[in-house]
PDB file of C-alpha atoms in Angstrom:
ATOM      1  CA  UNK A   1     -31.146 -23.020   0.193  1.00  0.00           C
ATOM      2  CA  UNK A   2     -27.510 -23.091  -1.444  1.00  0.00           C
ATOM      3  CA  UNK A   3     -26.747 -19.927  -0.157  1.00  0.00           C
ATOM      4  CA  UNK A   4     -27.623 -21.705   4.194  1.00  0.00           C
ATOM      5  CA  UNK A   5     -25.319 -24.305   3.112  1.00  0.00           C
ATOM      6  CA  UNK A   6     -22.183 -21.936   1.473  1.00  0.00           C
ATOM      7  CA  UNK A   7     -22.122 -19.776   4.100  1.00  0.00           C
ATOM      8  CA  UNK A   8     -21.845 -23.763   6.674  1.00  0.00           C
ATOM      9  CA  UNK A   9     -19.871 -24.722   4.557  1.00  0.00           C
ATOM     10  CA  UNK A  10     -17.633 -21.573   4.850  1.00  0.00           C
ATOM     11  CA  UNK A  11     -17.620 -20.724   8.477  1.00  0.00           C
ATOM     12  CA  UNK A  12     -16.011 -25.095   8.601  1.00  0.00           C
ATOM     13  CA  UNK A  13     -13.453 -24.265   6.021  1.00  0.00           C
ATOM     14  CA  UNK A  14     -12.312 -21.116   9.013  1.00  0.00           C
ATOM     15  CA  UNK A  15      -9.775 -22.229  11.214  1.00  0.00           C
ATOM     16  CA  UNK A  16      -9.883 -18.908  13.933  1.00  0.00           C
ATOM     17  CA  UNK A  17      -7.313 -19.999  15.801  1.00  0.00           C
ATOM     18  CA  UNK A  18      -4.897 -20.607  13.180  1.00  0.00           C
ATOM     19  CA  UNK A  19      -6.707 -18.067  11.204  1.00  0.00           C
ATOM     20  CA  UNK A  20      -6.189 -20.297   7.970  1.00  0.00           C
ATOM     21  CA  UNK A  21      -9.027 -21.277   5.543  1.00  0.00           C
ATOM     22  CA  UNK A  22      -9.578 -25.219   4.631  1.00  0.00           C
ATOM     23  CA  UNK A  23      -9.494 -25.050   0.387  1.00  0.00           C
ATOM     24  CA  UNK A  24      -9.876 -28.826   0.580  1.00  0.00           C
ATOM     25  CA  UNK A  25     -12.350 -29.668   2.005  1.00  0.00           C
ATOM     26  CA  UNK A  26     -14.212 -25.711   0.924  1.00  0.00           C
ATOM     27  CA  UNK A  27     -14.249 -27.221  -2.306  1.00  0.00           C
ATOM     28  CA  UNK A  28     -14.196 -30.779  -1.679  1.00  0.00           C
ATOM     29  CA  UNK A  29     -17.676 -29.679  -0.268  1.00  0.00           C
ATOM     30  CA  UNK A  30     -19.244 -26.052  -1.913  1.00  0.00           C
ATOM     31  CA  UNK A  31     -18.642 -28.044  -5.497  1.00  0.00           C
ATOM     32  CA  UNK A  32     -21.045 -30.233  -6.026  1.00  0.00           C
ATOM     33  CA  UNK A  33     -23.205 -27.401  -5.280  1.00  0.00           C
ATOM     34  CA  UNK A  34     -22.294 -24.589  -7.205  1.00  0.00           C
ATOM     35  CA  UNK A  35     -20.287 -26.231 -10.241  1.00  0.00           C
ATOM     36  CA  UNK A  36     -16.422 -24.793  -9.518  1.00  0.00           C
ATOM     37  CA  UNK A  37     -16.180 -21.531 -11.365  1.00  0.00           C
ATOM     38  CA  UNK A  38     -18.037 -20.718  -8.574  1.00  0.00           C
ATOM     39  CA  UNK A  39     -16.915 -22.111  -5.525  1.00  0.00           C
ATOM     40  CA  UNK A  40     -13.562 -21.784  -6.535  1.00  0.00           C
ATOM     41  CA  UNK A  41     -14.503 -17.701  -6.909  1.00  0.00           C
ATOM     42  CA  UNK A  42     -16.336 -17.526  -3.387  1.00  0.00           C
ATOM     43  CA  UNK A  43     -12.806 -19.412  -1.970  1.00  0.00           C
ATOM     44  CA  UNK A  44     -11.692 -16.337  -3.486  1.00  0.00           C
ATOM     45  CA  UNK A  45     -13.927 -13.571  -2.469  1.00  0.00           C
ATOM     46  CA  UNK A  46     -14.277 -15.557   1.321  1.00  0.00           C
ATOM     47  CA  UNK A  47      -9.262 -15.457   1.470  1.00  0.00           C
ATOM     48  CA  UNK A  48      -9.575 -12.364   0.591  1.00  0.00           C
ATOM     49  CA  UNK A  49     -12.076 -10.760   2.710  1.00  0.00           C
ATOM     50  CA  UNK A  50     -10.968 -13.695   6.036  1.00  0.00           C
ATOM     51  CA  UNK A  51      -6.807 -12.648   4.901  1.00  0.00           C
ATOM     52  CA  UNK A  52      -6.727  -8.617   4.986  1.00  0.00           C
ATOM     53  CA  UNK A  53      -9.520  -9.189   8.098  1.00  0.00           C
ATOM     54  CA  UNK A  54      -6.564 -11.069   9.781  1.00  0.00           C
ATOM     55  CA  UNK A  55      -3.937  -9.019   8.489  1.00  0.00           C
ATOM     56  CA  UNK A  56      -2.400 -11.755   6.369  1.00  0.00           C
ATOM     57  CA  UNK A  57      -1.448  -9.795   3.752  1.00  0.00           C
ATOM     58  CA  UNK A  58       1.263 -12.402   1.432  1.00  0.00           C
ATOM     59  CA  UNK A  59      -1.887 -14.575   1.755  1.00  0.00           C
ATOM     60  CA  UNK A  60      -3.655 -11.409   0.636  1.00  0.00           C
ATOM     61  CA  UNK A  61      -1.392 -10.655  -1.779  1.00  0.00           C
ATOM     62  CA  UNK A  62      -1.310 -14.026  -2.900  1.00  0.00           C
ATOM     63  CA  UNK A  63      -5.233 -14.235  -3.906  1.00  0.00           C
ATOM     64  CA  UNK A  64      -5.885 -10.962  -5.377  1.00  0.00           C
ATOM     65  CA  UNK A  65      -2.770 -11.266  -8.026  1.00  0.00           C
ATOM     66  CA  UNK A  66      -4.176 -15.327  -8.678  1.00  0.00           C
ATOM     67  CA  UNK A  67      -8.505 -14.006  -7.875  1.00  0.00           C
ATOM     68  CA  UNK A  68      -7.522 -10.273 -10.062  1.00  0.00           C
ATOM     69  CA  UNK A  69      -6.235 -12.310 -13.057  1.00  0.00           C
ATOM     70  CA  UNK A  70      -8.764 -11.476 -15.411  1.00  0.00           C
ATOM     71  CA  UNK A  71      -9.084  -7.834 -14.297  1.00  0.00           C
ATOM     72  CA  UNK A  72     -11.254  -6.500 -17.303  1.00  0.00           C
ATOM     73  CA  UNK A  73     -14.060  -9.205 -15.472  1.00  0.00           C
ATOM     74  CA  UNK A  74     -14.378  -7.436 -12.302  1.00  0.00           C
ATOM     75  CA  UNK A  75     -15.788  -3.395 -11.080  1.00  0.00           C
ATOM     76  CA  UNK A  76     -13.333  -0.880 -11.204  1.00  0.00           C
ATOM     77  CA  UNK A  77     -13.851  -0.043  -7.477  1.00  0.00           C
ATOM     78  CA  UNK A  78     -13.690  -3.576  -6.661  1.00  0.00           C
ATOM     79  CA  UNK A  79     -10.570  -3.504  -8.365  1.00  0.00           C
ATOM     80  CA  UNK A  80      -9.402   0.445  -6.415  1.00  0.00           C
ATOM     81  CA  UNK A  81     -10.475  -2.169  -2.857  1.00  0.00           C
ATOM     82  CA  UNK A  82      -7.379  -4.942  -3.809  1.00  0.00           C
ATOM     83  CA  UNK A  83      -5.003  -1.402  -5.212  1.00  0.00           C
ATOM     84  CA  UNK A  84      -5.485   0.419  -1.823  1.00  0.00           C
ATOM     85  CA  UNK A  85      -4.289  -2.727   0.776  1.00  0.00           C
ATOM     86  CA  UNK A  86      -1.695  -2.972  -1.795  1.00  0.00           C
ATOM     87  CA  UNK A  87      -0.377   0.522  -1.996  1.00  0.00           C
ATOM     88  CA  UNK A  88       0.128  -0.011   1.843  1.00  0.00           C
ATOM     89  CA  UNK A  89       1.036  -3.914   2.475  1.00  0.00           C
ATOM     90  CA  UNK A  90       2.942  -5.649  -0.180  1.00  0.00           C
ATOM     91  CA  UNK A  91       6.690  -4.396  -1.431  1.00  0.00           C
ATOM     92  CA  UNK A  92       7.016  -6.418  -3.648  1.00  0.00           C
ATOM     93  CA  UNK A  93       7.234  -4.622  -7.093  1.00  0.00           C
ATOM     94  CA  UNK A  94       6.012  -7.184  -9.583  1.00  0.00           C
ATOM     95  CA  UNK A  95       2.380  -7.352  -7.223  1.00  0.00           C
ATOM     96  CA  UNK A  96       2.178  -3.311  -7.319  1.00  0.00           C
ATOM     97  CA  UNK A  97       2.331  -3.203 -11.033  1.00  0.00           C
ATOM     98  CA  UNK A  98      -0.818  -5.568 -10.957  1.00  0.00           C
ATOM     99  CA  UNK A  99      -1.834  -2.831  -8.543  1.00  0.00           C
ATOM    100  CA  UNK A 100      -0.849  -0.390 -10.226  1.00  0.00           C
ATOM    101  CA  UNK A 101      -3.147  -1.855 -12.922  1.00  0.00           C
ATOM    102  CA  UNK A 102      -6.153  -2.573 -11.654  1.00  0.00           C
ATOM    103  CA  UNK A 103      -5.333   0.982  -9.749  1.00  0.00           C
ATOM    104  CA  UNK A 104      -5.755   1.984 -13.315  1.00  0.00           C
ATOM    105  CA  UNK A 105      -8.726   0.775 -14.414  1.00  0.00           C
ATOM    106  CA  UNK A 106     -10.519   3.177 -11.885  1.00  0.00           C
ATOM    107  CA  UNK A 107      -8.957   6.249 -12.329  1.00  0.00           C
ATOM    108  CA  UNK A 108      -9.754   5.682 -16.633  1.00  0.00           C
ATOM    109  CA  UNK A 109     -13.264   5.166 -15.134  1.00  0.00           C
ATOM    110  CA  UNK A 110     -13.064   8.938 -13.761  1.00  0.00           C
ATOM    111  CA  UNK A 111     -10.958  10.490 -11.630  1.00  0.00           C
ATOM    112  CA  UNK A 112     -11.214  11.061  -8.514  1.00  0.00           C
ATOM    113  CA  UNK A 113      -9.143  12.897  -4.958  1.00  0.00           C
ATOM    114  CA  UNK A 114      -8.961   8.588  -3.673  1.00  0.00           C
ATOM    115  CA  UNK A 115      -8.157   6.548  -6.432  1.00  0.00           C
ATOM    116  CA  UNK A 116      -5.225   9.625  -8.158  1.00  0.00           C
ATOM    117  CA  UNK A 117      -3.773   8.511  -5.005  1.00  0.00           C
ATOM    118  CA  UNK A 118      -3.278   5.072  -4.840  1.00  0.00           C
ATOM    119  CA  UNK A 119      -2.242   4.995  -8.031  1.00  0.00           C
ATOM    120  CA  UNK A 120       0.378   7.934  -7.079  1.00  0.00           C
ATOM    121  CA  UNK A 121       1.216   5.619  -3.529  1.00  0.00           C
ATOM    122  CA  UNK A 122       2.758   2.658  -5.397  1.00  0.00           C
ATOM    123  CA  UNK A 123       3.570   4.206  -8.596  1.00  0.00           C
ATOM    124  CA  UNK A 124       6.675   4.986  -5.537  1.00  0.00           C
ATOM    125  CA  UNK A 125       6.179   1.476  -4.028  1.00  0.00           C
ATOM    126  CA  UNK A 126       7.344  -0.011  -7.892  1.00  0.00           C
ATOM    127  CA  UNK A 127       9.807   3.150  -7.393  1.00  0.00           C
ATOM    128  CA  UNK A 128       8.729   5.661 -10.077  1.00  0.00           C
ATOM    129  CA  UNK A 129       8.702   9.503  -8.907  1.00  0.00           C
ATOM    130  CA  UNK A 130       8.118  10.749 -11.791  1.00  0.00           C
ATOM    131  CA  UNK A 131       4.793   9.027 -11.835  1.00  0.00           C
ATOM    132  CA  UNK A 132       3.335   9.167  -8.293  1.00  0.00           C
ATOM    133  CA  UNK A 133       4.545  12.680  -7.545  1.00  0.00           C
ATOM    134  CA  UNK A 134       1.921  13.458 -11.032  1.00  0.00           C
ATOM    135  CA  UNK A 135      -0.950  11.643 -10.090  1.00  0.00           C
ATOM    136  CA  UNK A 136      -0.413  12.798  -6.038  1.00  0.00           C
ATOM    137  CA  UNK A 137      -0.315  16.032  -7.375  1.00  0.00           C
ATOM    138  CA  UNK A 138      -3.507  15.520  -9.156  1.00  0.00           C
ATOM    139  CA  UNK A 139      -5.282  14.090  -6.354  1.00  0.00           C
ATOM    140  CA  UNK A 140      -4.321  16.638  -3.515  1.00  0.00           C
ATOM    141  CA  UNK A 141      -6.361  19.182  -6.772  1.00  0.00           C
ATOM    142  CA  UNK A 142      -9.378  16.953  -6.461  1.00  0.00           C
ATOM    143  CA  UNK A 143     -10.044  17.003  -3.304  1.00  0.00           C
ATOM    144  CA  UNK A 144      -9.805  20.730  -2.595  1.00  0.00           C
ATOM    145  CA  UNK A 145     -11.340  21.438  -5.709  1.00  0.00           C
ATOM    146  CA  UNK A 146     -13.847  19.207  -4.421  1.00  0.00           C
ATOM    147  CA  UNK A 147     -13.693  20.482  -0.419  1.00  0.00           C
ATOM    148  CA  UNK A 148     -11.789  16.863   0.197  1.00  0.00           C
ATOM    149  CA  UNK A 149      -9.478  16.538   2.982  1.00  0.00           C
ATOM    150  CA  UNK A 150      -5.986  16.622   0.673  1.00  0.00           C
ATOM    151  CA  UNK A 151      -3.939  15.403   3.674  1.00  0.00           C
ATOM    152  CA  UNK A 152      -2.548  11.947   2.513  1.00  0.00           C
ATOM    153  CA  UNK A 153      -1.533  13.239  -0.950  1.00  0.00           C
ATOM    154  CA  UNK A 154      -0.224  16.539   1.101  1.00  0.00           C
ATOM    155  CA  UNK A 155       2.291  13.749   3.017  1.00  0.00           C
ATOM    156  CA  UNK A 156       2.872  11.680   0.540  1.00  0.00           C
ATOM    157  CA  UNK A 157       3.966  14.283  -1.443  1.00  0.00           C
ATOM    158  CA  UNK A 158       6.655  15.768   0.669  1.00  0.00           C
ATOM    159  CA  UNK A 159       7.724  11.972   1.474  1.00  0.00           C
ATOM    160  CA  UNK A 160       8.440  11.737  -2.990  1.00  0.00           C
ATOM    161  CA  UNK A 161      10.122  15.489  -2.399  1.00  0.00           C
TER     162      UNK A 161
END
């Protein structure tokens, strides 16, 4: 039942015309229902999805930095998705360093062509061409060995050269 009420609060908090979320309204209604910690977490999840959907990457960046502050509390795949969005849309080097940490968690769990590519792209954004090249080559090799498309890694390697 709380989920139904929470869904209603979510939709009432979103202004689709202005493409904004009324944090105060959401937290005011949701906190008594689910507690402060759960309300904060839910608000950040909503904001991440909403800002990604509406291509508002400056707000996505701020929200993700705050939400994933304690990266160890999150699944590596969730962190990797945020890192990929940062790799494609964020230019701030401090934020990209945070995204590199998130992507590294995924790589440490197991190297894939995707997570090594994302890490390479982030390292390039930070300005570390050596690490970018190493991970792009790794991504390309993993893709080729597993029969996957290596185009993204190849294009990134061309960009690094």
